[in-house]
């Protein structure tokens, strides 16, 4: 489900979300495995990508349906996803997202937690949860306006629409469009690792994230409770 490959010569850890049959959607076990793959890194750069025709579809809907509309379990699920996103954001390594195909919901939220986002010409981006009564609750409401600005964040999240690579670049969702996103990870890894760590720490300096994430998780729990039937209908 989560594969790790280490290029010791370049000090790059490649983390692959490997569930192509589900567009790399993540279950609870997948989230925990991804967190471990990030936390265990001592390389200067982590390259995060998906296997197959998608980067990551976000939460496995079977896992969300399995919450059975239980608000407290839904809050715990949101908090787990937030914890993984924090592991990405707080890692001493520079984390580069290589996005090919769809990045949706929680998949987009994990990309937002990465330090650098590089999309292929075929990459697309969206937060479709609003179309069935939910929203991504893995830190997206905290990071999305910070990355693209409040106006674009509101329109993008409230419409539920998907955008292509060119529009994502204009909005600031991604910084570059490359046929081979890994080359950007290799460019970064060629620099002094201690300098990379210091630069990331200083640019990432943040405050009050924890309060925002707690409120986000609670709102997600409320919606899972009230839309339980709608979520189950998606699997029929």
PDB file of C-alpha atoms in Angstrom:
ATOM      1  CA  UNK A   1       0.000   0.000   0.000  1.00  0.00           C
ATOM      2  CA  UNK A   2       2.878   2.380   0.837  1.00  0.00           C
ATOM      3  CA  UNK A   3       6.203   1.610  -0.805  1.00  0.00           C
ATOM      4  CA  UNK A   4       9.506   3.206   0.169  1.00  0.00           C
ATOM      5  CA  UNK A   5      12.636   3.356  -1.970  1.00  0.00           C
ATOM      6  CA  UNK A   6      15.833   5.080  -0.845  1.00  0.00           C
ATOM      7  CA  UNK A   7      18.402   6.660  -3.140  1.00  0.00           C
ATOM      8  CA  UNK A   8      21.282   6.996  -0.679  1.00  0.00           C
ATOM      9  CA  UNK A   9      23.576   8.669  -3.208  1.00  0.00           C
ATOM     10  CA  UNK A  10      21.169  11.570  -3.725  1.00  0.00           C
ATOM     11  CA  UNK A  11      19.644  11.396  -0.190  1.00  0.00           C
ATOM     12  CA  UNK A  12      16.123  11.027  -1.603  1.00  0.00           C
ATOM     13  CA  UNK A  13      13.417   8.837  -0.088  1.00  0.00           C
ATOM     14  CA  UNK A  14      10.681   7.977  -2.603  1.00  0.00           C
ATOM     15  CA  UNK A  15       7.330   7.255  -0.954  1.00  0.00           C
ATOM     16  CA  UNK A  16       4.753   5.717  -3.284  1.00  0.00           C
ATOM     17  CA  UNK A  17       1.042   5.454  -2.513  1.00  0.00           C
ATOM     18  CA  UNK A  18       0.375   2.119  -4.175  1.00  0.00           C
ATOM     19  CA  UNK A  19      -3.344   1.345  -4.505  1.00  0.00           C
ATOM     20  CA  UNK A  20      -3.941   2.074  -8.191  1.00  0.00           C
ATOM     21  CA  UNK A  21      -7.166   0.066  -8.200  1.00  0.00           C
ATOM     22  CA  UNK A  22      -8.709   2.691  -5.878  1.00  0.00           C
ATOM     23  CA  UNK A  23      -6.899   5.680  -7.427  1.00  0.00           C
ATOM     24  CA  UNK A  24      -4.612   5.463  -4.395  1.00  0.00           C
ATOM     25  CA  UNK A  25      -7.364   6.196  -1.864  1.00  0.00           C
ATOM     26  CA  UNK A  26      -6.200   5.770   1.724  1.00  0.00           C
ATOM     27  CA  UNK A  27      -7.696   3.617   4.451  1.00  0.00           C
ATOM     28  CA  UNK A  28      -6.842   3.953   8.130  1.00  0.00           C
ATOM     29  CA  UNK A  29      -4.052   1.400   7.653  1.00  0.00           C
ATOM     30  CA  UNK A  30      -2.759   3.321   4.643  1.00  0.00           C
ATOM     31  CA  UNK A  31      -2.719   6.581   6.571  1.00  0.00           C
ATOM     32  CA  UNK A  32      -0.746   4.983   9.388  1.00  0.00           C
ATOM     33  CA  UNK A  33       1.716   3.436   6.926  1.00  0.00           C
ATOM     34  CA  UNK A  34       2.191   6.777   5.171  1.00  0.00           C
ATOM     35  CA  UNK A  35       2.841   8.493   8.490  1.00  0.00           C
ATOM     36  CA  UNK A  36       5.510   5.910   9.342  1.00  0.00           C
ATOM     37  CA  UNK A  37       7.153   6.266   5.934  1.00  0.00           C
ATOM     38  CA  UNK A  38       7.462  10.020   6.486  1.00  0.00           C
ATOM     39  CA  UNK A  39       8.501   9.856  10.150  1.00  0.00           C
ATOM     40  CA  UNK A  40      11.201   7.242   9.488  1.00  0.00           C
ATOM     41  CA  UNK A  41      12.991   9.371   6.897  1.00  0.00           C
ATOM     42  CA  UNK A  42      16.473  10.669   7.556  1.00  0.00           C
ATOM     43  CA  UNK A  43      17.070  11.661   3.929  1.00  0.00           C
ATOM     44  CA  UNK A  44      17.268  15.329   2.915  1.00  0.00           C
ATOM     45  CA  UNK A  45      14.368  15.051   0.457  1.00  0.00           C
ATOM     46  CA  UNK A  46      11.191  12.964   0.337  1.00  0.00           C
ATOM     47  CA  UNK A  47       9.510  12.496  -3.048  1.00  0.00           C
ATOM     48  CA  UNK A  48       5.819  11.630  -2.576  1.00  0.00           C
ATOM     49  CA  UNK A  49       3.792  10.329  -5.508  1.00  0.00           C
ATOM     50  CA  UNK A  50       1.152   7.807  -6.501  1.00  0.00           C
ATOM     51  CA  UNK A  51       1.348   4.631  -8.534  1.00  0.00           C
ATOM     52  CA  UNK A  52      -0.818   4.438 -11.641  1.00  0.00           C
ATOM     53  CA  UNK A  53      -3.145   7.015 -13.183  1.00  0.00           C
ATOM     54  CA  UNK A  54      -3.773   9.094 -10.037  1.00  0.00           C
ATOM     55  CA  UNK A  55      -1.790  10.877  -7.340  1.00  0.00           C
ATOM     56  CA  UNK A  56      -4.310  10.192  -4.571  1.00  0.00           C
ATOM     57  CA  UNK A  57      -8.107  10.212  -4.382  1.00  0.00           C
ATOM     58  CA  UNK A  58      -8.040  11.030  -0.667  1.00  0.00           C
ATOM     59  CA  UNK A  59      -9.943   9.020   1.903  1.00  0.00           C
ATOM     60  CA  UNK A  60     -11.178   5.564   0.983  1.00  0.00           C
ATOM     61  CA  UNK A  61     -14.962   5.997   0.900  1.00  0.00           C
ATOM     62  CA  UNK A  62     -15.352   2.511   2.352  1.00  0.00           C
ATOM     63  CA  UNK A  63     -13.487   3.733   5.441  1.00  0.00           C
ATOM     64  CA  UNK A  64     -15.691   6.838   5.660  1.00  0.00           C
ATOM     65  CA  UNK A  65     -18.857   4.767   5.247  1.00  0.00           C
ATOM     66  CA  UNK A  66     -17.543   2.425   7.942  1.00  0.00           C
ATOM     67  CA  UNK A  67     -17.735   5.279  10.432  1.00  0.00           C
ATOM     68  CA  UNK A  68     -21.510   4.580  10.431  1.00  0.00           C
ATOM     69  CA  UNK A  69     -22.353   8.210  10.992  1.00  0.00           C
ATOM     70  CA  UNK A  70     -20.617   8.150  14.380  1.00  0.00           C
ATOM     71  CA  UNK A  71     -19.493  11.702  15.073  1.00  0.00           C
ATOM     72  CA  UNK A  72     -16.692  10.856  17.488  1.00  0.00           C
ATOM     73  CA  UNK A  73     -15.210   8.216  15.187  1.00  0.00           C
ATOM     74  CA  UNK A  74     -15.385  10.706  12.317  1.00  0.00           C
ATOM     75  CA  UNK A  75     -13.501  13.287  14.379  1.00  0.00           C
ATOM     76  CA  UNK A  76     -10.834  10.665  15.167  1.00  0.00           C
ATOM     77  CA  UNK A  77     -10.552   9.811  11.456  1.00  0.00           C
ATOM     78  CA  UNK A  78     -10.124  13.488  10.572  1.00  0.00           C
ATOM     79  CA  UNK A  79      -7.518  13.886  13.295  1.00  0.00           C
ATOM     80  CA  UNK A  80      -5.570  10.908  11.933  1.00  0.00           C
ATOM     81  CA  UNK A  81      -5.442  12.487   8.475  1.00  0.00           C
ATOM     82  CA  UNK A  82      -4.414  15.800  10.012  1.00  0.00           C
ATOM     83  CA  UNK A  83      -1.650  14.033  11.917  1.00  0.00           C
ATOM     84  CA  UNK A  84      -0.270  12.572   8.690  1.00  0.00           C
ATOM     85  CA  UNK A  85      -0.410  15.985   7.002  1.00  0.00           C
ATOM     86  CA  UNK A  86       1.451  17.481   9.964  1.00  0.00           C
ATOM     87  CA  UNK A  87       4.082  14.753   9.687  1.00  0.00           C
ATOM     88  CA  UNK A  88       4.605  15.803   6.072  1.00  0.00           C
ATOM     89  CA  UNK A  89       4.665  19.505   6.875  1.00  0.00           C
ATOM     90  CA  UNK A  90       6.870  19.186   9.972  1.00  0.00           C
ATOM     91  CA  UNK A  91       9.344  16.655   8.573  1.00  0.00           C
ATOM     92  CA  UNK A  92      12.943  17.921   8.636  1.00  0.00           C
ATOM     93  CA  UNK A  93      13.139  16.679   5.055  1.00  0.00           C
ATOM     94  CA  UNK A  94      11.933  18.762   2.137  1.00  0.00           C
ATOM     95  CA  UNK A  95       8.850  16.939   0.846  1.00  0.00           C
ATOM     96  CA  UNK A  96       8.167  17.219  -2.877  1.00  0.00           C
ATOM     97  CA  UNK A  97       4.796  16.081  -4.237  1.00  0.00           C
ATOM     98  CA  UNK A  98       4.965  14.695  -7.760  1.00  0.00           C
ATOM     99  CA  UNK A  99       1.366  14.884  -8.969  1.00  0.00           C
ATOM    100  CA  UNK A 100       0.237  12.952 -12.042  1.00  0.00           C
ATOM    101  CA  UNK A 101      -3.465  12.483 -12.725  1.00  0.00           C
ATOM    102  CA  UNK A 102      -6.121  13.399 -10.155  1.00  0.00           C
ATOM    103  CA  UNK A 103      -5.333  14.808  -6.707  1.00  0.00           C
ATOM    104  CA  UNK A 104      -8.680  14.872  -4.929  1.00  0.00           C
ATOM    105  CA  UNK A 105      -9.896  15.601  -1.401  1.00  0.00           C
ATOM    106  CA  UNK A 106      -7.416  14.301   1.120  1.00  0.00           C
ATOM    107  CA  UNK A 107      -4.922  13.620  -1.663  1.00  0.00           C
ATOM    108  CA  UNK A 108      -4.893  17.312  -2.494  1.00  0.00           C
ATOM    109  CA  UNK A 109      -4.648  18.120   1.211  1.00  0.00           C
ATOM    110  CA  UNK A 110      -1.523  15.985   1.540  1.00  0.00           C
ATOM    111  CA  UNK A 111      -0.087  17.745  -1.494  1.00  0.00           C
ATOM    112  CA  UNK A 112      -0.824  21.080   0.199  1.00  0.00           C
ATOM    113  CA  UNK A 113       1.160  19.886   3.225  1.00  0.00           C
ATOM    114  CA  UNK A 114       4.197  19.213   1.024  1.00  0.00           C
ATOM    115  CA  UNK A 115       6.869  21.873   0.669  1.00  0.00           C
ATOM    116  CA  UNK A 116       6.938  21.788  -3.124  1.00  0.00           C
ATOM    117  CA  UNK A 117       4.150  20.687  -5.472  1.00  0.00           C
ATOM    118  CA  UNK A 118       5.002  19.752  -9.043  1.00  0.00           C
ATOM    119  CA  UNK A 119       2.305  18.593 -11.464  1.00  0.00           C
ATOM    120  CA  UNK A 120       2.504  16.870 -14.809  1.00  0.00           C
ATOM    121  CA  UNK A 121       0.535  18.312 -17.752  1.00  0.00           C
ATOM    122  CA  UNK A 122      -2.083  15.605 -17.076  1.00  0.00           C
ATOM    123  CA  UNK A 123      -2.560  16.431 -13.391  1.00  0.00           C
ATOM    124  CA  UNK A 124      -5.901  17.711 -12.076  1.00  0.00           C
ATOM    125  CA  UNK A 125      -6.985  19.037  -8.699  1.00  0.00           C
ATOM    126  CA  UNK A 126     -10.261  19.178  -6.803  1.00  0.00           C
ATOM    127  CA  UNK A 127     -12.123  19.098  -3.480  1.00  0.00           C
ATOM    128  CA  UNK A 128     -15.307  17.224  -4.516  1.00  0.00           C
ATOM    129  CA  UNK A 129     -16.573  16.376  -1.018  1.00  0.00           C
ATOM    130  CA  UNK A 130     -18.957  19.335  -0.990  1.00  0.00           C
ATOM    131  CA  UNK A 131     -20.987  17.643  -3.743  1.00  0.00           C
ATOM    132  CA  UNK A 132     -22.072  14.914  -1.309  1.00  0.00           C
ATOM    133  CA  UNK A 133     -22.185  16.882   1.915  1.00  0.00           C
ATOM    134  CA  UNK A 134     -18.606  16.629   3.204  1.00  0.00           C
ATOM    135  CA  UNK A 135     -15.275  18.389   2.833  1.00  0.00           C
ATOM    136  CA  UNK A 136     -11.659  17.376   3.107  1.00  0.00           C
ATOM    137  CA  UNK A 137     -10.733  17.530   6.793  1.00  0.00           C
ATOM    138  CA  UNK A 138      -7.057  16.643   6.725  1.00  0.00           C
ATOM    139  CA  UNK A 139      -5.939  20.228   7.223  1.00  0.00           C
ATOM    140  CA  UNK A 140      -7.254  21.555   3.926  1.00  0.00           C
ATOM    141  CA  UNK A 141      -9.281  24.407   5.366  1.00  0.00           C
ATOM    142  CA  UNK A 142      -6.128  25.576   7.140  1.00  0.00           C
ATOM    143  CA  UNK A 143      -3.664  25.228   4.263  1.00  0.00           C
ATOM    144  CA  UNK A 144      -5.737  25.974   1.156  1.00  0.00           C
ATOM    145  CA  UNK A 145      -6.275  29.707   1.848  1.00  0.00           C
ATOM    146  CA  UNK A 146      -2.693  30.017   3.004  1.00  0.00           C
ATOM    147  CA  UNK A 147      -1.457  28.564  -0.293  1.00  0.00           C
ATOM    148  CA  UNK A 148      -3.791  30.159  -2.852  1.00  0.00           C
ATOM    149  CA  UNK A 149      -5.448  33.025  -0.984  1.00  0.00           C
ATOM    150  CA  UNK A 150      -8.876  33.244   0.596  1.00  0.00           C
ATOM    151  CA  UNK A 151     -10.805  34.275  -2.518  1.00  0.00           C
ATOM    152  CA  UNK A 152      -9.600  31.445  -4.743  1.00  0.00           C
ATOM    153  CA  UNK A 153      -9.829  29.020  -1.823  1.00  0.00           C
ATOM    154  CA  UNK A 154     -13.484  29.828  -1.191  1.00  0.00           C
ATOM    155  CA  UNK A 155     -14.508  29.567  -4.845  1.00  0.00           C
ATOM    156  CA  UNK A 156     -12.512  26.383  -5.385  1.00  0.00           C
ATOM    157  CA  UNK A 157     -13.778  24.617  -2.249  1.00  0.00           C
ATOM    158  CA  UNK A 158     -17.406  25.750  -2.446  1.00  0.00           C
ATOM    159  CA  UNK A 159     -17.853  24.870  -6.121  1.00  0.00           C
ATOM    160  CA  UNK A 160     -16.371  21.388  -5.896  1.00  0.00           C
ATOM    161  CA  UNK A 161     -14.930  21.825  -9.386  1.00  0.00           C
ATOM    162  CA  UNK A 162     -11.685  20.361 -10.685  1.00  0.00           C
ATOM    163  CA  UNK A 163      -8.930  22.423 -12.280  1.00  0.00           C
ATOM    164  CA  UNK A 164      -6.218  21.395 -14.728  1.00  0.00           C
ATOM    165  CA  UNK A 165      -2.486  21.880 -14.320  1.00  0.00           C
ATOM    166  CA  UNK A 166      -2.379  25.280 -15.996  1.00  0.00           C
ATOM    167  CA  UNK A 167      -5.093  26.727 -13.759  1.00  0.00           C
ATOM    168  CA  UNK A 168      -3.551  25.078 -10.701  1.00  0.00           C
ATOM    169  CA  UNK A 169      -0.267  26.788 -11.567  1.00  0.00           C
ATOM    170  CA  UNK A 170      -2.030  30.154 -11.921  1.00  0.00           C
ATOM    171  CA  UNK A 171      -3.755  29.712  -8.550  1.00  0.00           C
ATOM    172  CA  UNK A 172      -0.561  28.661  -6.820  1.00  0.00           C
ATOM    173  CA  UNK A 173      -1.699  25.112  -6.051  1.00  0.00           C
ATOM    174  CA  UNK A 174       1.451  23.906  -7.804  1.00  0.00           C
ATOM    175  CA  UNK A 175       4.688  25.749  -8.448  1.00  0.00           C
ATOM    176  CA  UNK A 176       5.803  23.969 -11.612  1.00  0.00           C
ATOM    177  CA  UNK A 177       4.525  21.779 -14.429  1.00  0.00           C
ATOM    178  CA  UNK A 178       6.989  19.085 -15.445  1.00  0.00           C
ATOM    179  CA  UNK A 179       6.675  15.859 -17.420  1.00  0.00           C
ATOM    180  CA  UNK A 180       8.948  14.225 -14.816  1.00  0.00           C
ATOM    181  CA  UNK A 181       8.289  15.841 -11.401  1.00  0.00           C
ATOM    182  CA  UNK A 182      11.004  13.780  -9.724  1.00  0.00           C
ATOM    183  CA  UNK A 183      13.637  15.933 -11.456  1.00  0.00           C
ATOM    184  CA  UNK A 184      12.630  18.792  -9.135  1.00  0.00           C
ATOM    185  CA  UNK A 185      13.261  16.594  -6.090  1.00  0.00           C
ATOM    186  CA  UNK A 186      16.683  15.779  -7.509  1.00  0.00           C
ATOM    187  CA  UNK A 187      17.447  19.478  -8.087  1.00  0.00           C
ATOM    188  CA  UNK A 188      16.617  20.261  -4.457  1.00  0.00           C
ATOM    189  CA  UNK A 189      18.544  17.279  -3.085  1.00  0.00           C
ATOM    190  CA  UNK A 190      21.694  18.509  -4.824  1.00  0.00           C
ATOM    191  CA  UNK A 191      21.898  21.368  -2.309  1.00  0.00           C
ATOM    192  CA  UNK A 192      23.325  21.339   1.227  1.00  0.00           C
ATOM    193  CA  UNK A 193      20.998  19.285   3.417  1.00  0.00           C
ATOM    194  CA  UNK A 194      21.493  21.377   6.572  1.00  0.00           C
ATOM    195  CA  UNK A 195      20.593  24.537   4.659  1.00  0.00           C
ATOM    196  CA  UNK A 196      17.468  22.879   3.274  1.00  0.00           C
ATOM    197  CA  UNK A 197      16.342  22.014   6.799  1.00  0.00           C
ATOM    198  CA  UNK A 198      16.913  25.542   8.124  1.00  0.00           C
ATOM    199  CA  UNK A 199      15.168  27.188   5.165  1.00  0.00           C
ATOM    200  CA  UNK A 200      12.164  24.923   5.506  1.00  0.00           C
ATOM    201  CA  UNK A 201      11.888  25.555   9.236  1.00  0.00           C
ATOM    202  CA  UNK A 202      12.019  29.319   8.831  1.00  0.00           C
ATOM    203  CA  UNK A 203       9.581  29.528   5.915  1.00  0.00           C
ATOM    204  CA  UNK A 204       7.203  27.072   7.579  1.00  0.00           C
ATOM    205  CA  UNK A 205       7.100  28.926  10.899  1.00  0.00           C
ATOM    206  CA  UNK A 206       3.410  28.928  11.820  1.00  0.00           C
ATOM    207  CA  UNK A 207       1.070  29.466  14.751  1.00  0.00           C
ATOM    208  CA  UNK A 208      -2.435  28.572  15.868  1.00  0.00           C
ATOM    209  CA  UNK A 209      -2.685  25.668  13.423  1.00  0.00           C
ATOM    210  CA  UNK A 210      -3.757  23.279  16.172  1.00  0.00           C
ATOM    211  CA  UNK A 211      -6.868  25.295  17.058  1.00  0.00           C
ATOM    212  CA  UNK A 212      -7.916  25.528  13.412  1.00  0.00           C
ATOM    213  CA  UNK A 213      -7.427  21.790  12.879  1.00  0.00           C
ATOM    214  CA  UNK A 214      -9.454  20.919  15.980  1.00  0.00           C
ATOM    215  CA  UNK A 215     -12.398  22.969  14.729  1.00  0.00           C
ATOM    216  CA  UNK A 216     -12.053  21.461  11.265  1.00  0.00           C
ATOM    217  CA  UNK A 217     -12.190  17.901  12.630  1.00  0.00           C
ATOM    218  CA  UNK A 218     -15.250  18.682  14.741  1.00  0.00           C
ATOM    219  CA  UNK A 219     -17.064  20.150  11.722  1.00  0.00           C
ATOM    220  CA  UNK A 220     -16.200  17.035   9.708  1.00  0.00           C
ATOM    221  CA  UNK A 221     -17.647  14.854  12.480  1.00  0.00           C
ATOM    222  CA  UNK A 222     -20.885  16.833  12.421  1.00  0.00           C
ATOM    223  CA  UNK A 223     -21.233  16.328   8.663  1.00  0.00           C
ATOM    224  CA  UNK A 224     -20.443  12.603   8.744  1.00  0.00           C
ATOM    225  CA  UNK A 225     -23.154  12.232  11.372  1.00  0.00           C
ATOM    226  CA  UNK A 226     -25.765  14.175   9.386  1.00  0.00           C
ATOM    227  CA  UNK A 227     -24.883  12.761   5.937  1.00  0.00           C
ATOM    228  CA  UNK A 228     -24.376   9.102   6.854  1.00  0.00           C
ATOM    229  CA  UNK A 229     -27.094   7.945   4.439  1.00  0.00           C
ATOM    230  CA  UNK A 230     -25.661  10.002   1.601  1.00  0.00           C
ATOM    231  CA  UNK A 231     -22.200   8.532   2.169  1.00  0.00           C
ATOM    232  CA  UNK A 232     -23.528   4.978   2.145  1.00  0.00           C
ATOM    233  CA  UNK A 233     -25.440   5.700  -1.075  1.00  0.00           C
ATOM    234  CA  UNK A 234     -22.150   6.486  -2.829  1.00  0.00           C
ATOM    235  CA  UNK A 235     -21.086   2.851  -2.370  1.00  0.00           C
ATOM    236  CA  UNK A 236     -24.290   1.306  -3.714  1.00  0.00           C
TER     237      UNK A 236
END
